[in-house]
mmCIF file of C-alpha atoms in Angstrom:
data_model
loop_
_atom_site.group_PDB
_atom_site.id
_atom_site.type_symbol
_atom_site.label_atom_id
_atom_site.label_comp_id
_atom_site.label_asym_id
_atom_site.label_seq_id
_atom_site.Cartn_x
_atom_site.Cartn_y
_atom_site.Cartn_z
ATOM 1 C CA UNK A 1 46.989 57.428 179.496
ATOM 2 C CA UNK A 2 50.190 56.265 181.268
ATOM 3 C CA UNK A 3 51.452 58.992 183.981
ATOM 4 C CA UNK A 4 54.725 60.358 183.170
ATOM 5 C CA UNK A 5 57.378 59.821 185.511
ATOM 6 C CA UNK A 6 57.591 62.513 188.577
ATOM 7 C CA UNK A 7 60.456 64.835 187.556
ATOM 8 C CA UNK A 8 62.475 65.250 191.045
ATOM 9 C CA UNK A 9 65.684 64.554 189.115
ATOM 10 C CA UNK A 10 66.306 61.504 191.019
ATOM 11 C CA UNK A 11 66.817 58.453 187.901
ATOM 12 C CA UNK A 12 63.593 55.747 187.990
ATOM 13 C CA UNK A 13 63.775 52.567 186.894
ATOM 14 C CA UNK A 14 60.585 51.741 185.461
ATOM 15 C CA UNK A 15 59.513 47.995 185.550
ATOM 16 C CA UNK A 16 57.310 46.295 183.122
ATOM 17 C CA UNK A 17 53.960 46.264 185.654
ATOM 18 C CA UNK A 18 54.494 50.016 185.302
ATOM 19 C CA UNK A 19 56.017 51.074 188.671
ATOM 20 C CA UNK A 20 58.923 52.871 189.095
ATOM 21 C CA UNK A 21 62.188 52.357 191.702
ATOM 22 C CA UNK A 22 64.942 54.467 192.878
ATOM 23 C CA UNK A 23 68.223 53.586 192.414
ATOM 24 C CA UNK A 24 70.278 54.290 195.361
ATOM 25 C CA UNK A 25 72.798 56.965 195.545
ATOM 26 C CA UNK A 26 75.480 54.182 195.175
ATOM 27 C CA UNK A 27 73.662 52.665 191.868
ATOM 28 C CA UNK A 28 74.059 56.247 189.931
ATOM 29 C CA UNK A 29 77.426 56.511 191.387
ATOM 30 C CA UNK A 30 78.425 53.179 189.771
ATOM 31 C CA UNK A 31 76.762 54.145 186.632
ATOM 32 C CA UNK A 32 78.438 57.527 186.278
ATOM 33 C CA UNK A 33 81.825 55.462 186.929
ATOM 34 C CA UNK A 34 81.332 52.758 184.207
ATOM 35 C CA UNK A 35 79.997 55.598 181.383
ATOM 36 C CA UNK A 36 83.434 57.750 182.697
ATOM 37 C CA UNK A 37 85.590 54.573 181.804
ATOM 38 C CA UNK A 38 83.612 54.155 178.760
ATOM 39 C CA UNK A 39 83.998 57.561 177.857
ATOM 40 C CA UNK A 40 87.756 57.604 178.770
ATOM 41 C CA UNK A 41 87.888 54.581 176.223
ATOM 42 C CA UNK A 42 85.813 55.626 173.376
ATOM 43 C CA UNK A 43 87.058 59.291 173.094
ATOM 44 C CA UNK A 44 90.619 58.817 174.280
ATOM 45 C CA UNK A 45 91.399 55.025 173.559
ATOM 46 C CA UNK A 46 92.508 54.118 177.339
ATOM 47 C CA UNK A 47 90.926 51.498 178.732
ATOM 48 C CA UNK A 48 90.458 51.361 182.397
ATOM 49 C CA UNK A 49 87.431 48.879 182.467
ATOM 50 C CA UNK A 50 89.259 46.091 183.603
ATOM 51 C CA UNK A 51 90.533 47.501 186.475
ATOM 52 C CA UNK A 52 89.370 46.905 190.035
ATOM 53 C CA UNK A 53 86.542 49.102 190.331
ATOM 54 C CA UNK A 54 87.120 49.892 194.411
ATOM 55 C CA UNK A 55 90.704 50.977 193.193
ATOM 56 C CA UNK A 56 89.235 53.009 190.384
ATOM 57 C CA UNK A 57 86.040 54.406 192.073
ATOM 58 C CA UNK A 58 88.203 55.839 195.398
ATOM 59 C CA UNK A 59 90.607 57.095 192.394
ATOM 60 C CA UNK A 60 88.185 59.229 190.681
ATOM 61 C CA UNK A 61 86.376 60.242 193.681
ATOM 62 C CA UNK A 62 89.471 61.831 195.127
ATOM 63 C CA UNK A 63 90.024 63.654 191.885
ATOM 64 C CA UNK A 64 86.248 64.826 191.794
ATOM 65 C CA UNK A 65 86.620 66.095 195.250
ATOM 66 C CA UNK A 66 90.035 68.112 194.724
ATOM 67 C CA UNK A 67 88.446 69.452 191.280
ATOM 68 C CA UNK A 68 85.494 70.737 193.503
ATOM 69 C CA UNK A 69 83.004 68.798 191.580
ATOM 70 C CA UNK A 70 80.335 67.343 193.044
ATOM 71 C CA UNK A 71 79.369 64.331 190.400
ATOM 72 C CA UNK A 72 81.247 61.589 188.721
ATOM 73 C CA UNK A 73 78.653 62.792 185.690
ATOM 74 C CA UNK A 74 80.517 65.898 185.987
ATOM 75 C CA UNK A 75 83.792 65.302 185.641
ATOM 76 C CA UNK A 76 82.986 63.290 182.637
ATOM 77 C CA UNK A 77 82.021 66.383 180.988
ATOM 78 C CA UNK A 78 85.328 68.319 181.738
ATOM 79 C CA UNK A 79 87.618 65.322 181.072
ATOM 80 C CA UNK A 80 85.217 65.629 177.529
ATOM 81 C CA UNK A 81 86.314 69.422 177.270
ATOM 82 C CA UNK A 82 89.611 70.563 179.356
ATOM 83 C CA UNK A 83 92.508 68.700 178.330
ATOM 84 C CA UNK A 84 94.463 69.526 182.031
ATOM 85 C CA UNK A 85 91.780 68.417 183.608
ATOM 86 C CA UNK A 86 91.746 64.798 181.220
ATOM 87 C CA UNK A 87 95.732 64.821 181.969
ATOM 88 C CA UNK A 88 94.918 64.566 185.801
ATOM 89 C CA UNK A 89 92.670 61.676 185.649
ATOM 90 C CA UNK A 90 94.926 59.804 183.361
ATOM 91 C CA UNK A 91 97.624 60.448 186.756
ATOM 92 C CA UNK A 92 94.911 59.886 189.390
ATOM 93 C CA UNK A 93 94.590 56.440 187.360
ATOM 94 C CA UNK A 94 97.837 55.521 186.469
ATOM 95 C CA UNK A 95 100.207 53.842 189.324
ATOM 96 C CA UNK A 96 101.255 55.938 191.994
ATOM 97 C CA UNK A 97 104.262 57.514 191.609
ATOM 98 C CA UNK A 98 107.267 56.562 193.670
ATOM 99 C CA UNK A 99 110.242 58.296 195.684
ATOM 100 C CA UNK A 100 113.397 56.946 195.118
ATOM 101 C CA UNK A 101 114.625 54.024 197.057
ATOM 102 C CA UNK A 102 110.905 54.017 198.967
ATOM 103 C CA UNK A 103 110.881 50.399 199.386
ATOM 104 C CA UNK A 104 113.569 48.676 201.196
ATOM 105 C CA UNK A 105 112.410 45.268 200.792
ATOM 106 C CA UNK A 106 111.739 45.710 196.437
ATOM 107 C CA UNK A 107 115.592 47.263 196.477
ATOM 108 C CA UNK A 108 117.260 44.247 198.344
ATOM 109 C CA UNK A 109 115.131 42.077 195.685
ATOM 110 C CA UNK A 110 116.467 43.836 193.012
ATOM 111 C CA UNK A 111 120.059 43.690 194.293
ATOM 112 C CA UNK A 112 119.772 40.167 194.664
ATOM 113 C CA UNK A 113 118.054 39.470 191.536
ATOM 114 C CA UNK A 114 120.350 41.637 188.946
ATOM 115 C CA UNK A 115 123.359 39.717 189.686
ATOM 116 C CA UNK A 116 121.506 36.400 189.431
ATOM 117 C CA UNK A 117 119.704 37.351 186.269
ATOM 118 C CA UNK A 118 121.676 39.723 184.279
ATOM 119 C CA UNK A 119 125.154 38.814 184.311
ATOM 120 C CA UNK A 120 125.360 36.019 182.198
ATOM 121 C CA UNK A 121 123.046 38.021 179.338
ATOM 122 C CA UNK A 122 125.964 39.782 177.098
ATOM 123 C CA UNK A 123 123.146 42.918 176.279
ATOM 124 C CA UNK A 124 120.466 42.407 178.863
ATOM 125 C CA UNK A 125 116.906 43.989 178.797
ATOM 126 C CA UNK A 126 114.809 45.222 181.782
ATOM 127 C CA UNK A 127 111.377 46.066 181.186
ATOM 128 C CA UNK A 128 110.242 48.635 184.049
ATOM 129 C CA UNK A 129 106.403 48.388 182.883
ATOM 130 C CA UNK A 130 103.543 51.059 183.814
ATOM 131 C CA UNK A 131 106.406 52.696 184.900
ATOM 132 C CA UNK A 132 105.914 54.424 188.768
ATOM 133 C CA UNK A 133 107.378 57.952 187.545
ATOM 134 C CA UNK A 134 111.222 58.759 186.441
ATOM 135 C CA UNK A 135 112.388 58.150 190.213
ATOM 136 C CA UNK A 136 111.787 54.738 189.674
ATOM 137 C CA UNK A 137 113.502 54.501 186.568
ATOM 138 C CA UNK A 138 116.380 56.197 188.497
ATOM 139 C CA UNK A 139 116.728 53.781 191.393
ATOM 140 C CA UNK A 140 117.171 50.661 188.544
ATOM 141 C CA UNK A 141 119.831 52.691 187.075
ATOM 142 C CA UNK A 142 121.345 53.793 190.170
ATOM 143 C CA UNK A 143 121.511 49.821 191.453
ATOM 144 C CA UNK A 144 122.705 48.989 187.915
ATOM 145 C CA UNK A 145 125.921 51.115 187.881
ATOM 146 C CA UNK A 146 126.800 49.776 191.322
ATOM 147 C CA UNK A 147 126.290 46.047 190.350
ATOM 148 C CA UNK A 148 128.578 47.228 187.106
ATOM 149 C CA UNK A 149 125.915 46.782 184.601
ATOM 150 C CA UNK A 150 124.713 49.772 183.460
ATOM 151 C CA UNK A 151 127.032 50.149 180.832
ATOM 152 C CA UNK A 152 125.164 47.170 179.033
ATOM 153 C CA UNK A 153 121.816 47.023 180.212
ATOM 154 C CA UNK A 154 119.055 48.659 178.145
ATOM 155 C CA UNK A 155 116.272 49.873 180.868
ATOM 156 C CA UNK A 156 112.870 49.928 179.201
ATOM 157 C CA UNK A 157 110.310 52.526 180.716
ATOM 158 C CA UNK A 158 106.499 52.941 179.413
ATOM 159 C CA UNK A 159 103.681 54.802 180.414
ATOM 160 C CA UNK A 160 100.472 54.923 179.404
ATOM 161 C CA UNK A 161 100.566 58.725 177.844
ATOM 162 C CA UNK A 162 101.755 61.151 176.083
ATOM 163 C CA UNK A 163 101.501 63.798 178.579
ATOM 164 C CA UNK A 164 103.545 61.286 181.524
ATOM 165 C CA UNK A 165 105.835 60.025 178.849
ATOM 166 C CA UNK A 166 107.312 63.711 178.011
ATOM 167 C CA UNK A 167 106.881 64.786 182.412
ATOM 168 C CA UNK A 168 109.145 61.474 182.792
ATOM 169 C CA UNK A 169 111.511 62.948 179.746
ATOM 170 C CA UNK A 170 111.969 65.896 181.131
ATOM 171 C CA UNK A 171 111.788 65.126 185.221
ATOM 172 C CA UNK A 172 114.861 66.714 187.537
ATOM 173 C CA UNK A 173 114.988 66.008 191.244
ATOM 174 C CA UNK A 174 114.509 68.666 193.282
ATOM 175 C CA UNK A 175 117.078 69.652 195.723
ATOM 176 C CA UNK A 176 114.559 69.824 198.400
ATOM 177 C CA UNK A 177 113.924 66.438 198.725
ATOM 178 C CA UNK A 178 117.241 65.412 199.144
ATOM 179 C CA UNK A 179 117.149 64.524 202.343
ATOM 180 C CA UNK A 180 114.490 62.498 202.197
ATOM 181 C CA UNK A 181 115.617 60.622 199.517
ATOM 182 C CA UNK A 182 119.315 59.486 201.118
ATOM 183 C CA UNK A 183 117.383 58.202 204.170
ATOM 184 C CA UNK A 184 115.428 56.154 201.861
ATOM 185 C CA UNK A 185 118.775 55.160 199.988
ATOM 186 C CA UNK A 186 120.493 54.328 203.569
ATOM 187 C CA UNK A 187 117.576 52.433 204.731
ATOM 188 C CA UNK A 188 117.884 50.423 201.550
ATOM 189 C CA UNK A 189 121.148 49.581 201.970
ATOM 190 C CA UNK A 190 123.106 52.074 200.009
ATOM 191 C CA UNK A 191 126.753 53.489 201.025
ATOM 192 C CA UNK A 192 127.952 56.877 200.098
ATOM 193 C CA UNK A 193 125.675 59.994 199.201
ATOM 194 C CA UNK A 194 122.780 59.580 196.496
ATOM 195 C CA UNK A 195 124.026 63.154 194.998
ATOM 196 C CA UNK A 196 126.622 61.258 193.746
ATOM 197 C CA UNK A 197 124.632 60.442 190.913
ATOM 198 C CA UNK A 198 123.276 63.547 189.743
ATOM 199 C CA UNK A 199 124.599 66.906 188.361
ATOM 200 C CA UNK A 200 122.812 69.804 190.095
ATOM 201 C CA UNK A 201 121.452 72.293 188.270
ATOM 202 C CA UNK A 202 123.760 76.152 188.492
ATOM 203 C CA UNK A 203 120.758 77.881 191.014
ATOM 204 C CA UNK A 204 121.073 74.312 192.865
ATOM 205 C CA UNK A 205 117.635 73.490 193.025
ATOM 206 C CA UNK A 206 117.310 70.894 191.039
ATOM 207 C CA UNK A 207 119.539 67.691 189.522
ATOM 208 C CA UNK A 208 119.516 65.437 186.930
ATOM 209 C CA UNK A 209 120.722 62.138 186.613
ATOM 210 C CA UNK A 210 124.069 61.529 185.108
ATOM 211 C CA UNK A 211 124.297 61.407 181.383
ATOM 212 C CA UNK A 212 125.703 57.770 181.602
ATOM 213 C CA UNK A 213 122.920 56.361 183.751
ATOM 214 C CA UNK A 214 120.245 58.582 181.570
ATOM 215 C CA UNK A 215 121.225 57.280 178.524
ATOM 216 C CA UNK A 216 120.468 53.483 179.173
ATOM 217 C CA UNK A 217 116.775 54.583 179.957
ATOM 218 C CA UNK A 218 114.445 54.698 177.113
ATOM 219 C CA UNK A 219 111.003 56.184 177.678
ATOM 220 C CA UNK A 220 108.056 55.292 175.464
ATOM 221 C CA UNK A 221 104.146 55.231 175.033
ATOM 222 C CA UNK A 222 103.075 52.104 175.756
ATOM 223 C CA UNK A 223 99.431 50.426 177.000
ATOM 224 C CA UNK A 224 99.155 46.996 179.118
ATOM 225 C CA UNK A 225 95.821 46.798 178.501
ATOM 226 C CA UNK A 226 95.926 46.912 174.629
ATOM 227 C CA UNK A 227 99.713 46.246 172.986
ATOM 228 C CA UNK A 228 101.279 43.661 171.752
ATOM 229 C CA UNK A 229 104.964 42.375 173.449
ATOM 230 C CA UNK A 230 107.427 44.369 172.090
ATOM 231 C CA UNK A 231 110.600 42.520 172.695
ATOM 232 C CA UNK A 232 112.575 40.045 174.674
ATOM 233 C CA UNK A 233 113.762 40.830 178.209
ATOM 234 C CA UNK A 234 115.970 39.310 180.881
ATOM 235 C CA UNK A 235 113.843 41.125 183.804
ATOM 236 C CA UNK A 236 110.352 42.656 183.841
ATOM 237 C CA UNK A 237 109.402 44.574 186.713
ATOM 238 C CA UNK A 238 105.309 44.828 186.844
ATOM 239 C CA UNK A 239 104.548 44.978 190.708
ATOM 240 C CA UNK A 240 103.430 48.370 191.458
ATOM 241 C CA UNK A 241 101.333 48.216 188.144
ATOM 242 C CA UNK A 242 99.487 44.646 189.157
ATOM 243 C CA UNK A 243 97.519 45.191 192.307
ATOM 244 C CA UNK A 244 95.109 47.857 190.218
ATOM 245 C CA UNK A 245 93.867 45.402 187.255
ATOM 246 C CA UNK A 246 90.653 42.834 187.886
ATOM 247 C CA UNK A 247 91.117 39.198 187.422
ATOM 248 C CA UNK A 248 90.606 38.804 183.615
ATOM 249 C CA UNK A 249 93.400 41.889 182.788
ATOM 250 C CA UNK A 250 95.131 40.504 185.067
ATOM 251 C CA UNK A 251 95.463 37.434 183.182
ATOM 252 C CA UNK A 252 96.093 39.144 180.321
ATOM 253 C CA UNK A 253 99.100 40.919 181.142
ATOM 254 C CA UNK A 254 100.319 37.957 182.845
ATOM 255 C CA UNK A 255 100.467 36.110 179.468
ATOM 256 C CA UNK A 256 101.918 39.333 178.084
ATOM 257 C CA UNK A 257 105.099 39.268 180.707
ATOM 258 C CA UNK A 258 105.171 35.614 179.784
ATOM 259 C CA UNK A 259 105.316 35.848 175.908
ATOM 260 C CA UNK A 260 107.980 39.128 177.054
ATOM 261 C CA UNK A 261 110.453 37.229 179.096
ATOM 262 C CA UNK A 262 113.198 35.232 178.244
ATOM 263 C CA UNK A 263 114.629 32.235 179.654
ATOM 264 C CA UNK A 264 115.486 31.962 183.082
ATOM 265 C CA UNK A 265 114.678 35.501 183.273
ATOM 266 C CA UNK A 266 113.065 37.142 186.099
ATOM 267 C CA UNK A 267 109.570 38.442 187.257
ATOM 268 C CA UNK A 268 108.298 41.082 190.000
ATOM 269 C CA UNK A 269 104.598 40.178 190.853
ATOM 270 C CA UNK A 270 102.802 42.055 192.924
ATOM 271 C CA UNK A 271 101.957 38.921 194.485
ATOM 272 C CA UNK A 272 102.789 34.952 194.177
ATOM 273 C CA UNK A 273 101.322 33.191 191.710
ATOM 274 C CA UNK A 274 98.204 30.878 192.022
ATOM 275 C CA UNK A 275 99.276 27.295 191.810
ATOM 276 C CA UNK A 276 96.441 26.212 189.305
ATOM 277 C CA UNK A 277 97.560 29.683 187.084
ATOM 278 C CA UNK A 278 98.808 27.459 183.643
ATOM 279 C CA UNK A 279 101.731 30.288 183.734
ATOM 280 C CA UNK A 280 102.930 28.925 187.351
ATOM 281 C CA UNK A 281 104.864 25.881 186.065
ATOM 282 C CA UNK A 282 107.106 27.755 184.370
ATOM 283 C CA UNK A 283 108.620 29.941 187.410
ATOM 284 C CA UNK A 284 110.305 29.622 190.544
ATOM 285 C CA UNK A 285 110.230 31.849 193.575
ATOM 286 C CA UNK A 286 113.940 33.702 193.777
ATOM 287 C CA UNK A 287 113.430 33.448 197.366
ATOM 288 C CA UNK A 288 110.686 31.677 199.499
ATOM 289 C CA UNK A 289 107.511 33.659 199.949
ATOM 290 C CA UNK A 290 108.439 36.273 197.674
ATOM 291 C CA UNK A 291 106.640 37.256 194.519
ATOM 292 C CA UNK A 292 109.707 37.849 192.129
ATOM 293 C CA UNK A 293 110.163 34.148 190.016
ATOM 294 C CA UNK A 294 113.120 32.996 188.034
ATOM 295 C CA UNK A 295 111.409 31.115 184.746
ATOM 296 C CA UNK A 296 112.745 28.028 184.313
ATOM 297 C CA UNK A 297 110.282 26.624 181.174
#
């Protein structure tokens, strides 16, 4: 009669001569990760398999940790069973979110790139997508109204949920981190106070961005992984999203941007183009050595 397995709790692989082998720690870890991203599919219908999984596994690890759980198998079961707790992986996975005016070097791109790109459109388009949070969507439409375009420029911001599409909706700045954020704006080249911008709430601890810059924003649901292109734009902005997906998403949303974008519109990679990429003939760096194109085909 065969002997059963020993029951320590530790998984066996059991080979056809009848012998069994542990997996290592790291082998259940990876197969708790892939059945979390299967389960996050199936049940939910977002699809983080084709993401990096050294991006995704540090992701989910921090979350187990600050949940106080001590398996991946574990916080599969209360993503399964506590919606909160299924809202903060869909964050911990989703692109981090940014400060306002964080990166000098993406805002002088963007300065350069709106007049070159968006002038001669009569109702341009800009596509900010897997948005990085509402503060992002506030810097375009900050650097819009000084460039005198936001009267006529439709910004387009999606995120992958519900949940983060109503948060962005409904996001104020708060007062406290005002300082911070007009060093950021200084460093990036911006004259005159960031408050400027904003209406501040009657207690004065929060703001929200002028009705006139909030208007040309429209939030909606929308996944990279899974929908189709939903319209024509004259810039797409898809850097801070990029550096998270594996080679064959990748690809995919590449061809996405591609079938998005209109002519000689522009592109913000997260980095340049491979040469042999079929997509690569049809763009130009703005700049040398930069990863924002101008399509010219």
């Amino acid at each position: 009669m065969p002997t059963a397995p020993p029951t320590t709790g530790v998984p066996v692989l059991v080979t056809s001569g009848g012998t069994g082998r542990r997996h290592s720690p790291s082998s259940v870890e990876e197969l708790e990760l892939e059945l979390l991203l299967e389960a996050l599919f199936q049940c939910h219908g977002y699809d983080f398999r084709g993401y990096e999984r050294a991006v995704v596994s540090r992701k989910v690890q921090a979350l187990r940790s600050r949940l106080g759980l001590h398996t991946i198998s574990a916080l599969q079961s209360r993503i399964l069973h506590d919606q909160p707790s299924y809202n903060e992986l869909l964050r911990a996975l989703y692109v981090e979110p940014a400060l306002m005016f964080d990166n000098a070097l993406e805002i002088s791109m963007l300065r350069l790139s709106l007049g070159v790109c968006l002038h001669g459109a009569a109702l341009p388009r800009v596509w900010l997508a897997d948005c990085a949070g509402a503060q992002q969507a506030w810097t375009l439409a900050i650097l819009l109204d000084q460039e005198q375009l936001a009267s006529r420029t439709e910004v387009y911001a999606t995120v992958a949920s519900d949940t983060m599409l109503d948060e962005a909706r409904h996001a104020s700045l708060p007062m406290a981190n005002l300082g911070e954020l007009q060093a950021n704006y200084v460093r990036s080249g911006g004259v005159g106070k960031l408050i400027d911008y904003f209406d501040v709430h009657e207690d004065g601890t929060h703001a929200v961005l002028k009705p006139h810059l909030a208007s040309r924003i429209t939030w909606a649901q929308y996944n990279l992984v899974t929908d189709a292109s939903f319209n024509e734009f004259q810039m797409i902005l898809g850097h801070r999203a990029l550096p998270d997906f594996g080679p064959q998403l990748r690809r995919r949303v590449l061809q996405l941007f591609d079938d998005s974008l209109a002519p000689f519109g522009m592109l913000a990679l997260d980095r340049p183009l491979d040469d042999h990429d079929a997509l690569s003939r049809h763009y130009k760096p703005l700049l040398a050595h930069q990863s924002w194109y101008k399509r010219v085909a």
